[in-house]
PDB file of C-alpha atoms and ligand atoms in Angstrom:
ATOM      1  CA  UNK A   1      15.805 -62.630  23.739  1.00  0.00           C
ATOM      2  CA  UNK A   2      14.631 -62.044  19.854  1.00  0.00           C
ATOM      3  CA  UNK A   3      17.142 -63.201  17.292  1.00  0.00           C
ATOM      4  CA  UNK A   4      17.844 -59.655  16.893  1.00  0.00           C
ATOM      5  CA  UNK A   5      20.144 -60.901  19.721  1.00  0.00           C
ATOM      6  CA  UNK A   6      22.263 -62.632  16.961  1.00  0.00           C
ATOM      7  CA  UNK A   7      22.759 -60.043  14.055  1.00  0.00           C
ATOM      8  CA  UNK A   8      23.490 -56.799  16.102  1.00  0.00           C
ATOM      9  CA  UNK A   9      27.169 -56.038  15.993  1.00  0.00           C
ATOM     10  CA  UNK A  10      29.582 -53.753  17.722  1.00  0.00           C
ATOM     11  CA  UNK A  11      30.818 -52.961  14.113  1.00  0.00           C
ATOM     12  CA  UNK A  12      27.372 -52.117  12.900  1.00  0.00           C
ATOM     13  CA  UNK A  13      26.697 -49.797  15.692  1.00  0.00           C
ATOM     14  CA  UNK A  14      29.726 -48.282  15.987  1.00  0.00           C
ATOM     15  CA  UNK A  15      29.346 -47.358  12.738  1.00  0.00           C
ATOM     16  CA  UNK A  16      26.200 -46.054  13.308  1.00  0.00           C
ATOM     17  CA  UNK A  17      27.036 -43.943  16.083  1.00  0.00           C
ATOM     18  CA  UNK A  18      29.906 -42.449  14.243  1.00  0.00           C
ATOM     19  CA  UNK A  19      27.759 -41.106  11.149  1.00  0.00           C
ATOM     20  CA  UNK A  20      25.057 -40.130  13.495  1.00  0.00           C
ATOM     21  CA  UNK A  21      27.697 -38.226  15.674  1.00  0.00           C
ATOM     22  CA  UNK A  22      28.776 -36.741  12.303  1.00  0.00           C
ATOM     23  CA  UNK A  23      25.595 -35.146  11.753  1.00  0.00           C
ATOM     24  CA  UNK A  24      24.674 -33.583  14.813  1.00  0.00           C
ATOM     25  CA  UNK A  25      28.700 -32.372  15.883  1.00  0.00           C
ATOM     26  CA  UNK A  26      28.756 -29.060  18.167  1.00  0.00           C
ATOM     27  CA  UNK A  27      29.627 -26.412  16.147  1.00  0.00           C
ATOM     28  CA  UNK A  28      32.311 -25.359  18.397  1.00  0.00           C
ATOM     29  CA  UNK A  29      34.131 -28.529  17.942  1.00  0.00           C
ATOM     30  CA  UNK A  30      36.128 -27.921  15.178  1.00  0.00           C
ATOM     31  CA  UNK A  31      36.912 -24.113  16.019  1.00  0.00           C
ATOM     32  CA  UNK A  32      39.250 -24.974  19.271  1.00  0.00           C
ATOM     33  CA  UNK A  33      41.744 -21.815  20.032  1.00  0.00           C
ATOM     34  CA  UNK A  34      45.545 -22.480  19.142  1.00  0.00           C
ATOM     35  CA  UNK A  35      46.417 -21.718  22.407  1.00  0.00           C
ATOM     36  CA  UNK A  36      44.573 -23.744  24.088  1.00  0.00           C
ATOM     37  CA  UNK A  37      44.967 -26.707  22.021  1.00  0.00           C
ATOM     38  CA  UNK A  38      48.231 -26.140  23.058  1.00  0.00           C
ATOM     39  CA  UNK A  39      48.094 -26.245  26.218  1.00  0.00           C
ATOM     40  CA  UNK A  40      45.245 -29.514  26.544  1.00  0.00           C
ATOM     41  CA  UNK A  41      47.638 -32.126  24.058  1.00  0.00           C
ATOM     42  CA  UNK A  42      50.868 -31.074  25.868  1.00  0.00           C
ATOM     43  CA  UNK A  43      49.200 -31.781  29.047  1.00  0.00           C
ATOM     44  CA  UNK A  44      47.769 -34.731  27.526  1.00  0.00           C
ATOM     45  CA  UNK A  45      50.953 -36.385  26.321  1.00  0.00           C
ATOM     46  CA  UNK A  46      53.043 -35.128  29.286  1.00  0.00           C
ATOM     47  CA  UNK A  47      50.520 -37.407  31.359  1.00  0.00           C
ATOM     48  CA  UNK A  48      51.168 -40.289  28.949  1.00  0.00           C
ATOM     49  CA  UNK A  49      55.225 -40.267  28.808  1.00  0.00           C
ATOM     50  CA  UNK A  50      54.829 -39.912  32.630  1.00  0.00           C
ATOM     51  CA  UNK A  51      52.954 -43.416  32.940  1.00  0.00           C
ATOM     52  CA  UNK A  52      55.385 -45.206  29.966  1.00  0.00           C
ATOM     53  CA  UNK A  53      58.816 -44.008  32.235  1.00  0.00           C
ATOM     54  CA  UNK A  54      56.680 -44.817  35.664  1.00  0.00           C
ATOM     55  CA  UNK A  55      55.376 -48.659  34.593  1.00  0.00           C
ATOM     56  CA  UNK A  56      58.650 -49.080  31.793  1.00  0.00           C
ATOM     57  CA  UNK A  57      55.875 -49.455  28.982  1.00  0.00           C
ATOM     58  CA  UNK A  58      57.517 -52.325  26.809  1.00  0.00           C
ATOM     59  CA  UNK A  59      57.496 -52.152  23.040  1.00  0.00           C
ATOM     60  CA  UNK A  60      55.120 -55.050  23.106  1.00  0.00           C
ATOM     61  CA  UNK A  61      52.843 -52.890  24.858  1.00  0.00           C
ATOM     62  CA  UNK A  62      53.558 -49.682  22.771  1.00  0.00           C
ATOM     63  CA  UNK A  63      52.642 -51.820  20.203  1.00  0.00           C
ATOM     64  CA  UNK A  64      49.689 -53.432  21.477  1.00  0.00           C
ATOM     65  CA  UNK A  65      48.185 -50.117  22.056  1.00  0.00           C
ATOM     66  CA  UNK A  66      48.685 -48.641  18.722  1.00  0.00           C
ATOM     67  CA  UNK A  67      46.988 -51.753  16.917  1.00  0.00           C
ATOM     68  CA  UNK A  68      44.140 -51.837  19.287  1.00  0.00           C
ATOM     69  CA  UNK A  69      44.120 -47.529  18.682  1.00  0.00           C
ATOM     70  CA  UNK A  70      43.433 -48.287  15.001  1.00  0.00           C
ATOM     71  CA  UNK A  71      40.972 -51.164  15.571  1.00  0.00           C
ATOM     72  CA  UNK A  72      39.039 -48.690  17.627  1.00  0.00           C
ATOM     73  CA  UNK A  73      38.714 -46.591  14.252  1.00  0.00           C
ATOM     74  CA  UNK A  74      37.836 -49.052  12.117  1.00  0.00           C
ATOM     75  CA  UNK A  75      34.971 -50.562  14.350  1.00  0.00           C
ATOM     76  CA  UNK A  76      33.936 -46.769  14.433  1.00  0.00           C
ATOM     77  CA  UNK A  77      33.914 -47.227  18.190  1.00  0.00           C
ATOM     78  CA  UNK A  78      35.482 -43.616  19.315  1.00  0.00           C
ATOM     79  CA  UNK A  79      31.670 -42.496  20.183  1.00  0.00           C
ATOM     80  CA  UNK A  80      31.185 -45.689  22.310  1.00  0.00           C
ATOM     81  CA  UNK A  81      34.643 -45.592  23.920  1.00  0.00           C
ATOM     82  CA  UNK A  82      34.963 -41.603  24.375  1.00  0.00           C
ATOM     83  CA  UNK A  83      31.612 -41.399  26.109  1.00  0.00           C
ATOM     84  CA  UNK A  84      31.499 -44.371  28.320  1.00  0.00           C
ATOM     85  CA  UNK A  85      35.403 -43.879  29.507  1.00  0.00           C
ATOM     86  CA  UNK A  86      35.456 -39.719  29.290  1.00  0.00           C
ATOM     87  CA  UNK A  87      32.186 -37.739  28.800  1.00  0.00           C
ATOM     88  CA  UNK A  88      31.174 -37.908  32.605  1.00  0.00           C
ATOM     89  CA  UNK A  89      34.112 -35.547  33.286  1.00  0.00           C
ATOM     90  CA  UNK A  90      33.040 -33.474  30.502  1.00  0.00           C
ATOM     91  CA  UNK A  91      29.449 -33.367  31.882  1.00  0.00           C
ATOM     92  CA  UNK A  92      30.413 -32.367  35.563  1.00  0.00           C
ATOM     93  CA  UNK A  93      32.680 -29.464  34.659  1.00  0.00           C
ATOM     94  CA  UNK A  94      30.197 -28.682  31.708  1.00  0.00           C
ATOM     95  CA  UNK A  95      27.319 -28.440  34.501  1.00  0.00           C
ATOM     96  CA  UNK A  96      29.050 -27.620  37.237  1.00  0.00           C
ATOM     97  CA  UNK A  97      27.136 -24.373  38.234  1.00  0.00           C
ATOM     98  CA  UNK A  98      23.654 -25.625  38.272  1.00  0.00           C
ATOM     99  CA  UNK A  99      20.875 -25.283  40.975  1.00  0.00           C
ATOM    100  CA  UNK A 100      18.207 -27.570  38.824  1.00  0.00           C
ATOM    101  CA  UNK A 101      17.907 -30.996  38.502  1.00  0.00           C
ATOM    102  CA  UNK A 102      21.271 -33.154  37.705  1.00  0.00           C
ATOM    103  CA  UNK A 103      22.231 -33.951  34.470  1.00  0.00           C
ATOM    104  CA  UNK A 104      24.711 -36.787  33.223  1.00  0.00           C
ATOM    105  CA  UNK A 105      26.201 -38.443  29.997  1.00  0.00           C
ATOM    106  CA  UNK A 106      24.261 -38.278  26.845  1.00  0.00           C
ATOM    107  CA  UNK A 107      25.900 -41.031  25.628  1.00  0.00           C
ATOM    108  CA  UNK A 108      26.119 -42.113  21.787  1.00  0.00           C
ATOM    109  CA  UNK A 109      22.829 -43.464  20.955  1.00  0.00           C
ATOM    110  CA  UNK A 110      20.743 -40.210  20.747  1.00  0.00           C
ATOM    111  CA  UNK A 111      18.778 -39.128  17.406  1.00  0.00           C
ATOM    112  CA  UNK A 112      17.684 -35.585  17.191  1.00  0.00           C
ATOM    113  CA  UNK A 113      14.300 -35.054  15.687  1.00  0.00           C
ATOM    114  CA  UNK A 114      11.891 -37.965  17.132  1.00  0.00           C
ATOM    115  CA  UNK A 115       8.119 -37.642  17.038  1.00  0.00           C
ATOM    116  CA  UNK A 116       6.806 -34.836  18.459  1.00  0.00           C
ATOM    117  CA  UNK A 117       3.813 -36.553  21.375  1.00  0.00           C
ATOM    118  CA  UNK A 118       1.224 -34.593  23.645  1.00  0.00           C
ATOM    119  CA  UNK A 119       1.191 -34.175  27.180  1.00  0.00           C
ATOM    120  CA  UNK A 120      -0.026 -37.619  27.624  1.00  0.00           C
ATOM    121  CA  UNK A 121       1.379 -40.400  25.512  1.00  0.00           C
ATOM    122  CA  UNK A 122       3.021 -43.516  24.730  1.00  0.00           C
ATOM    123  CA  UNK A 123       6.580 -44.131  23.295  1.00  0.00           C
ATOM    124  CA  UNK A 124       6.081 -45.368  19.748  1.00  0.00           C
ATOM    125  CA  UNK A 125       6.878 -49.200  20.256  1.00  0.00           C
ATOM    126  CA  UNK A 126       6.046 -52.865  18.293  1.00  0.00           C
ATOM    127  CA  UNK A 127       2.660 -54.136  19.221  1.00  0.00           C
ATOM    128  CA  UNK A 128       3.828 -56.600  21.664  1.00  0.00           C
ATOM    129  CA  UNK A 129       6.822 -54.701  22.652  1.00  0.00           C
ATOM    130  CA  UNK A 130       8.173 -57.021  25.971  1.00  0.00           C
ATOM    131  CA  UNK A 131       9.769 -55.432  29.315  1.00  0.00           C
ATOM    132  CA  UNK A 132       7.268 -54.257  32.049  1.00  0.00           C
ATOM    133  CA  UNK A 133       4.776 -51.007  31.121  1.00  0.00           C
ATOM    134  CA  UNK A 134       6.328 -48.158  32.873  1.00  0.00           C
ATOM    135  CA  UNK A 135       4.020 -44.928  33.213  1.00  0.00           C
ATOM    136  CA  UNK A 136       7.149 -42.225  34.154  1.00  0.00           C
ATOM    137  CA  UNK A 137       5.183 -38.628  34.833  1.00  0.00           C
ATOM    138  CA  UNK A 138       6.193 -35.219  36.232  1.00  0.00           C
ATOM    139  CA  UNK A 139       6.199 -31.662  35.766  1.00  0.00           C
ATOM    140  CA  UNK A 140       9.189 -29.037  34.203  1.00  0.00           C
ATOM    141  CA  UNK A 141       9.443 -26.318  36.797  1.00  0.00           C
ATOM    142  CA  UNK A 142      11.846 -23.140  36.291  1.00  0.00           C
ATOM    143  CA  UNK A 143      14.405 -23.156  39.242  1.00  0.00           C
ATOM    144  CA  UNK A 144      12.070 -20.143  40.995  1.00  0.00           C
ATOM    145  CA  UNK A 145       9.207 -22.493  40.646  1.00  0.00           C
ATOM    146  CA  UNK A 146       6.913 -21.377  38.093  1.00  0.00           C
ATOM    147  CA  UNK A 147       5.768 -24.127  35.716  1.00  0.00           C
ATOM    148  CA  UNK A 148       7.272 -24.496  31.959  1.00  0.00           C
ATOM    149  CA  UNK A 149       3.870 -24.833  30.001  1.00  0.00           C
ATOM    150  CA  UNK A 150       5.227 -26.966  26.508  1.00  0.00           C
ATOM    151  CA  UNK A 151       8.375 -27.817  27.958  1.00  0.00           C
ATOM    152  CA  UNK A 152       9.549 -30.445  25.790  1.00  0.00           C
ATOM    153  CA  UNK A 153      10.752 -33.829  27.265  1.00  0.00           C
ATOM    154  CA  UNK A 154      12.569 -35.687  24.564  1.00  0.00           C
ATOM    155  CA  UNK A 155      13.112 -39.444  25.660  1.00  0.00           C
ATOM    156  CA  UNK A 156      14.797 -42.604  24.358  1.00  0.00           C
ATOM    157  CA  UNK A 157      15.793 -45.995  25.606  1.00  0.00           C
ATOM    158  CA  UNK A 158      17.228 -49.518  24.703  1.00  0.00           C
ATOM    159  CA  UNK A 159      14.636 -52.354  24.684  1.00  0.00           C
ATOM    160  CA  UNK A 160      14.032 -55.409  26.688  1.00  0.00           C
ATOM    161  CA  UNK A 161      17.081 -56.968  25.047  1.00  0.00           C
ATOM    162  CA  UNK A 162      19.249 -54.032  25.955  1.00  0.00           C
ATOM    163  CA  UNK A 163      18.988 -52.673  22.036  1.00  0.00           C
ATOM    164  CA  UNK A 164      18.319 -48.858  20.823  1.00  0.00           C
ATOM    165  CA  UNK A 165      16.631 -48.504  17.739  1.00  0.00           C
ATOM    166  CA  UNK A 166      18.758 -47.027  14.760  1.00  0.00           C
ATOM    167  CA  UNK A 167      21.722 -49.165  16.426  1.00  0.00           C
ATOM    168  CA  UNK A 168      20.882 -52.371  16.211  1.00  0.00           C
ATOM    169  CA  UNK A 169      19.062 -54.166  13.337  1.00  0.00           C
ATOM    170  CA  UNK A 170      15.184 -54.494  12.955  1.00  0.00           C
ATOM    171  CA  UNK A 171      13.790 -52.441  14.757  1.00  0.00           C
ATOM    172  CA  UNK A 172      11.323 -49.436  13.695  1.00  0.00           C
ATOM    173  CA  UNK A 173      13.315 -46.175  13.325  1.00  0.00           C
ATOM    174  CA  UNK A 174      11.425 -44.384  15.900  1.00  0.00           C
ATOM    175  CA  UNK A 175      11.199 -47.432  18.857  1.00  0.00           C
ATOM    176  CA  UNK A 176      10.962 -46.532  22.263  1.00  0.00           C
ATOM    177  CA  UNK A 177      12.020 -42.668  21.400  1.00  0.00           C
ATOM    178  CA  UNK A 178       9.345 -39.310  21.313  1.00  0.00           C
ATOM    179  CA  UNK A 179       9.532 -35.624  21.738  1.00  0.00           C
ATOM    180  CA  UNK A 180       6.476 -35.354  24.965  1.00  0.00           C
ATOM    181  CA  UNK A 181       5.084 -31.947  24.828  1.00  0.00           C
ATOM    182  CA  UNK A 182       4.437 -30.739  28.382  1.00  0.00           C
ATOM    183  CA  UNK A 183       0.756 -28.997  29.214  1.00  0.00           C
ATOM    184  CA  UNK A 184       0.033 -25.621  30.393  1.00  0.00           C
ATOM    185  CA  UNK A 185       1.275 -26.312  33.737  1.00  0.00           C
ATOM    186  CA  UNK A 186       4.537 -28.345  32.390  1.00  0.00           C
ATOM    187  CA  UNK A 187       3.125 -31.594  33.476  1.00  0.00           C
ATOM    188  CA  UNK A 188       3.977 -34.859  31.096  1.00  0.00           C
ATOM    189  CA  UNK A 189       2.889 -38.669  30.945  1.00  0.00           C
ATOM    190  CA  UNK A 190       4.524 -40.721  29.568  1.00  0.00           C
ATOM    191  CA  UNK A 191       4.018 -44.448  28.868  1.00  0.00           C
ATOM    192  CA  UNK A 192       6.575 -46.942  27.802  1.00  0.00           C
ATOM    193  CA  UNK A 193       8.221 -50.655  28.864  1.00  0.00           C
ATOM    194  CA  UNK A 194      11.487 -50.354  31.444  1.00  0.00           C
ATOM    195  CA  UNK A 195      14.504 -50.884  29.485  1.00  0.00           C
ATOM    196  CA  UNK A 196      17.361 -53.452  30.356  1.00  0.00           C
ATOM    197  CA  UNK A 197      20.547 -53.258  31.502  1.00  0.00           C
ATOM    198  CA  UNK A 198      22.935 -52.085  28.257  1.00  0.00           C
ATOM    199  CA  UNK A 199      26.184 -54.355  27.952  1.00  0.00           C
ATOM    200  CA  UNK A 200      28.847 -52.509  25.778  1.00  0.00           C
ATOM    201  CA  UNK A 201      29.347 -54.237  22.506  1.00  0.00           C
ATOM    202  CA  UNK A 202      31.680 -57.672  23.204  1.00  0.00           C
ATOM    203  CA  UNK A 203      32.795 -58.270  20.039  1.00  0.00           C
ATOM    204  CA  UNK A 204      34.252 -54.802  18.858  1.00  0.00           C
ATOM    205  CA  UNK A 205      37.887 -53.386  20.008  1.00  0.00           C
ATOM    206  CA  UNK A 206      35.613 -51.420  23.494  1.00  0.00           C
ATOM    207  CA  UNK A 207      35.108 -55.087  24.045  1.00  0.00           C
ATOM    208  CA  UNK A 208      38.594 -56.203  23.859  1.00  0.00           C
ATOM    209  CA  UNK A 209      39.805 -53.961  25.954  1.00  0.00           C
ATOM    210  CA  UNK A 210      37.164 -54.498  28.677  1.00  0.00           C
ATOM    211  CA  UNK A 211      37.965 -58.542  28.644  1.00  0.00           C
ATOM    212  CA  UNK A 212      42.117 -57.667  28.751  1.00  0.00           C
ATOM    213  CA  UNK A 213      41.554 -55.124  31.506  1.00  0.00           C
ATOM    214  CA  UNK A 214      39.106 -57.898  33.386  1.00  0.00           C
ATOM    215  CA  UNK A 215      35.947 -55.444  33.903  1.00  0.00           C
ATOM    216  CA  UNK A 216      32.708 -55.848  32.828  1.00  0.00           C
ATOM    217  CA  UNK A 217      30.538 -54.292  30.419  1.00  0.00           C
ATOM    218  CA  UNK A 218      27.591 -53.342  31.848  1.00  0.00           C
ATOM    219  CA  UNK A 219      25.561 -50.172  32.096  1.00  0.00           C
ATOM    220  CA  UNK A 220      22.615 -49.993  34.636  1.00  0.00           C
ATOM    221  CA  UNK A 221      19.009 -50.003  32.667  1.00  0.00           C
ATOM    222  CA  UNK A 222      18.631 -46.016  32.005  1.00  0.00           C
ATOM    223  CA  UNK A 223      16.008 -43.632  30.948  1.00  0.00           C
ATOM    224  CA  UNK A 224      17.817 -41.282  28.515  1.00  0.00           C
ATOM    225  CA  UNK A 225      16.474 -37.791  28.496  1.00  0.00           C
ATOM    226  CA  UNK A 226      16.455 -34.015  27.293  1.00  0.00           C
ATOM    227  CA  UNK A 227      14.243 -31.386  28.722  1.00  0.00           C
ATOM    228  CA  UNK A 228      13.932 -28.004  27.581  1.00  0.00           C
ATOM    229  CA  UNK A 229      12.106 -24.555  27.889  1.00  0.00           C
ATOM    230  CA  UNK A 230      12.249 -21.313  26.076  1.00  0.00           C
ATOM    231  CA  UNK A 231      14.636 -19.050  28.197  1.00  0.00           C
ATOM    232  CA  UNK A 232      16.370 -22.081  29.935  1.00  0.00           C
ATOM    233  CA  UNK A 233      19.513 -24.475  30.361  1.00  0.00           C
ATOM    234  CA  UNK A 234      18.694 -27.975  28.558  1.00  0.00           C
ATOM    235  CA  UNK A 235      19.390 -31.011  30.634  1.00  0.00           C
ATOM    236  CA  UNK A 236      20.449 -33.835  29.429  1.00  0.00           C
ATOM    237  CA  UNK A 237      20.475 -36.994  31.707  1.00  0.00           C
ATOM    238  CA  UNK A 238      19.458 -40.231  32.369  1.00  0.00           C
ATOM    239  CA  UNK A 239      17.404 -42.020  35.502  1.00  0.00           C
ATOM    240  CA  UNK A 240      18.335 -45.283  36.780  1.00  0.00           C
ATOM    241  CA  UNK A 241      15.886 -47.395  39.023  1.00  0.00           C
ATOM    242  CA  UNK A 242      16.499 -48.740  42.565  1.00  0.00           C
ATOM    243  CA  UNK A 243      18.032 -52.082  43.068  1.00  0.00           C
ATOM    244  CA  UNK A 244      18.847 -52.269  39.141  1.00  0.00           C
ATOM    245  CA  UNK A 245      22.015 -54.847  38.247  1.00  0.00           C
ATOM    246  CA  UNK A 246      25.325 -52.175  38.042  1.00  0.00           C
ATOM    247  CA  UNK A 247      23.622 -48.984  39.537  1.00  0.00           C
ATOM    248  CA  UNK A 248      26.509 -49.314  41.979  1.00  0.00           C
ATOM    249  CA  UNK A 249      29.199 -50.482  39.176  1.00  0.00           C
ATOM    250  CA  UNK A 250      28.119 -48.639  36.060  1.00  0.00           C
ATOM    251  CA  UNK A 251      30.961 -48.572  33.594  1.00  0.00           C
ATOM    252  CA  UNK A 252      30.106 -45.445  32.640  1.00  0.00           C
ATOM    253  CA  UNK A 253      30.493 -43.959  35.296  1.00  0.00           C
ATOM    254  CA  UNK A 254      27.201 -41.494  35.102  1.00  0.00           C
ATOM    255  CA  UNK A 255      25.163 -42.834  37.950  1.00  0.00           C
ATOM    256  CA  UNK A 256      24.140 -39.925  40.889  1.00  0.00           C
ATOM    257  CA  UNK A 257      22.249 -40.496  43.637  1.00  0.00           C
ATOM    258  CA  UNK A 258      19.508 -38.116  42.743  1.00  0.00           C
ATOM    259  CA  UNK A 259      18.997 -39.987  39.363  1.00  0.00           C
ATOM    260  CA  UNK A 260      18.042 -43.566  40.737  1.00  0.00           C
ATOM    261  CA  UNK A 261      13.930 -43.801  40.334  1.00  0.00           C
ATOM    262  CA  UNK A 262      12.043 -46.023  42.636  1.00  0.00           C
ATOM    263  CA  UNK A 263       8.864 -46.621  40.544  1.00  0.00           C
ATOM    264  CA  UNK A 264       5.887 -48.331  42.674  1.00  0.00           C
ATOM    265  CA  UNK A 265       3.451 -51.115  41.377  1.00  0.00           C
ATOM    266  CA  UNK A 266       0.619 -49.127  39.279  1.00  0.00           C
ATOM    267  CA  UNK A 267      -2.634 -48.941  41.312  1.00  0.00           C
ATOM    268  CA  UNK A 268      -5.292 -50.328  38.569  1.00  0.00           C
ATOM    269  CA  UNK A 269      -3.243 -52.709  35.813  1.00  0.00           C
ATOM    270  CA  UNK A 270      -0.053 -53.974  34.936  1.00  0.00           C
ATOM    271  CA  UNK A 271       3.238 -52.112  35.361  1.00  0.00           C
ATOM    272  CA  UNK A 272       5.039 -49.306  37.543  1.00  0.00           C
ATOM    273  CA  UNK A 273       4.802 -45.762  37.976  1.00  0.00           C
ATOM    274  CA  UNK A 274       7.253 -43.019  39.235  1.00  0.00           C
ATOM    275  CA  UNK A 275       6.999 -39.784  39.453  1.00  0.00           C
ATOM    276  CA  UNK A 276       9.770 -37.591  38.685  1.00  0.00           C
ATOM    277  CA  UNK A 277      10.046 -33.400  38.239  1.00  0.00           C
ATOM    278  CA  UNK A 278      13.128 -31.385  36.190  1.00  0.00           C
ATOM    279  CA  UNK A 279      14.162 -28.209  37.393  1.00  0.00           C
ATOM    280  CA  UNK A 280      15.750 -26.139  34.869  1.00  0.00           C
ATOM    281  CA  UNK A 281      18.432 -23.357  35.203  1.00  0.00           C
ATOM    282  CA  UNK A 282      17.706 -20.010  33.627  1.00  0.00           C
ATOM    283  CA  UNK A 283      19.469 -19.873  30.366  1.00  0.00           C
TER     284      UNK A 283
HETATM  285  C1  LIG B 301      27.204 -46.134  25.779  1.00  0.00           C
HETATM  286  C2  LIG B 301      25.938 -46.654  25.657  1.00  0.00           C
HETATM  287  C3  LIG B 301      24.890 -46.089  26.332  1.00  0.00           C
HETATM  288  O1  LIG B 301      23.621 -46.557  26.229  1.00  0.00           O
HETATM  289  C4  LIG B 301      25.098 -44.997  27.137  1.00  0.00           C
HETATM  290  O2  LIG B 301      24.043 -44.482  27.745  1.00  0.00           O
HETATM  291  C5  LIG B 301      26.368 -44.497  27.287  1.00  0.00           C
HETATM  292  C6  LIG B 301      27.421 -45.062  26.597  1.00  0.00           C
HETATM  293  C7  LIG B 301      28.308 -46.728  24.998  1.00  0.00           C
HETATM  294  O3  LIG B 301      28.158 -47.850  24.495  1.00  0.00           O
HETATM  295  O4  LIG B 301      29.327 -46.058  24.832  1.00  0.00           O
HETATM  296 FE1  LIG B 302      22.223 -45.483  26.980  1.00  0.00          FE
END
């Protein structure tokens, strides 16, 4: 561990996560229809007086829930806790219809924008950037086979510590994330270090919660990832890798079978290598 270790906060990237969310919000967000806004909060709070009458929810409690509701906002922690406890639901109804490769959570740490790489390259990283190389190559196919020539494959990942650049403190803006353009034939390389297991922030209000509910807060080491093609469905997802600590428990809850990589010892050199193809739904 660096003594970045030491300075990185869950205040700091909670905050973080919430201005970057800011920036990049779906325009569709804030134009919800009456109706069915209607409809999704009654639902929601019918659900909620149902479990305060079932388990006789104590004022303490009430209470305790509200406080820890406005600690939540003041860490800036609604990214982290909305899309480690809720966006996999989102993502399976949101996806539900697709014949191409699986997609899962984005999660909160993505920056739009990162440098644009060719076919073949390595993630921008500090010269003695630790974790094991990892080369991680494929090809972007259309679901009726024919190859995506410049598909892009966006990618970013935490660290050997478990840290994403832009979220936790000293580290170049750009670490471990790129924009891989694809060849002719949609084939990519790309070289980078395997990432470590992510532990949710411990000392923010996520953290709290996780400690008074007696869970842990681990997320399996993850590739994050976004492929896309002119005239198809973007996938967003993530790959895991065989064996990893939590792909069995992720807290997240955003682990699928076909996501879990099984990279093999490189033939000449240090390092693993997996190969790994999208398949993208016509838009
Ligand atoms: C969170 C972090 C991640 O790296 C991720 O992929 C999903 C969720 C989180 O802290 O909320
Ligand atoms: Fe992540």
């Amino acid at each position: 561990m660096t003594d970045i270790t030491e300075q990185a906060t869950a205040a700091a990237s909670g905050a973080a996560a919430t201005e970057k969310f800011r920036a990049k919000q779906r325009a569709e967000a804030t134009d919800v229809d009456t109706k069915r806004v209607d409809t999704l909060v009654t639902e929601l709070l019918t659900a909620a007086h149902d479990i305060i009458r079932r388990h006789k929810v104590t004022y303490a409690e009430y209470d305790a829930l509200k406080s820890w509701l406005m600690q939540v906002g003041e860490d800036g922690e609604w990214p982290l806790f909305l899309d480690v406890w809720l966006e996999h639901v989102v993502e399976e109804v949101a996806n539900e219809n697709r014949e191409g490769s699986k997609g899962t959570i984005e999660g909160p740490y993505y920056v739009p924008d990162s440098p644009r790489l060719p076919a073949e390259a390595t993630l921008p990283m500090r010269d003695n950037e630790a974790g094991t190389p990892l080369l991680f190559q494929g090809q972007a196919r259309s679901v009726d086979g024919t190859p995506l020539a410049g598909a892009t494959v966006e990618m970013w990942h935490a660290d050997d510590d478990g840290f994403y650049s832009q979220f936790a403190p000293n580290l170049p803006t750009w670490n471990l994330r790129g924009t891989v353009v694809a060849d002719d034939k949609g084939n990519f390389k790309i070289h980078t270090v395997q990432p470590a297991p992510y532990q949710i922030p411990t000392d923010g209000s996520c953290g709290k919660l996780i400690a008074a509910a007696g869970w842990h807060a681990w997320r399996p080491a993850h590739l994050h990832l976004k492929v896309s093609a002119p005239g198809h469905q973007l996938i967003t997802t993530q790959l895991y890798f065989q064996g990893g600590a939590h792909v069995a428990d992720d807290i997240a809850s955003a682990v699928k079978p076909e996501l879990i990589l099984d990279p093999v010892p490189v033939t000449d050199g240090a390092g693993r290598e997996v190969t790994y193809d999208f398949v993208l739904d016509k838009a």
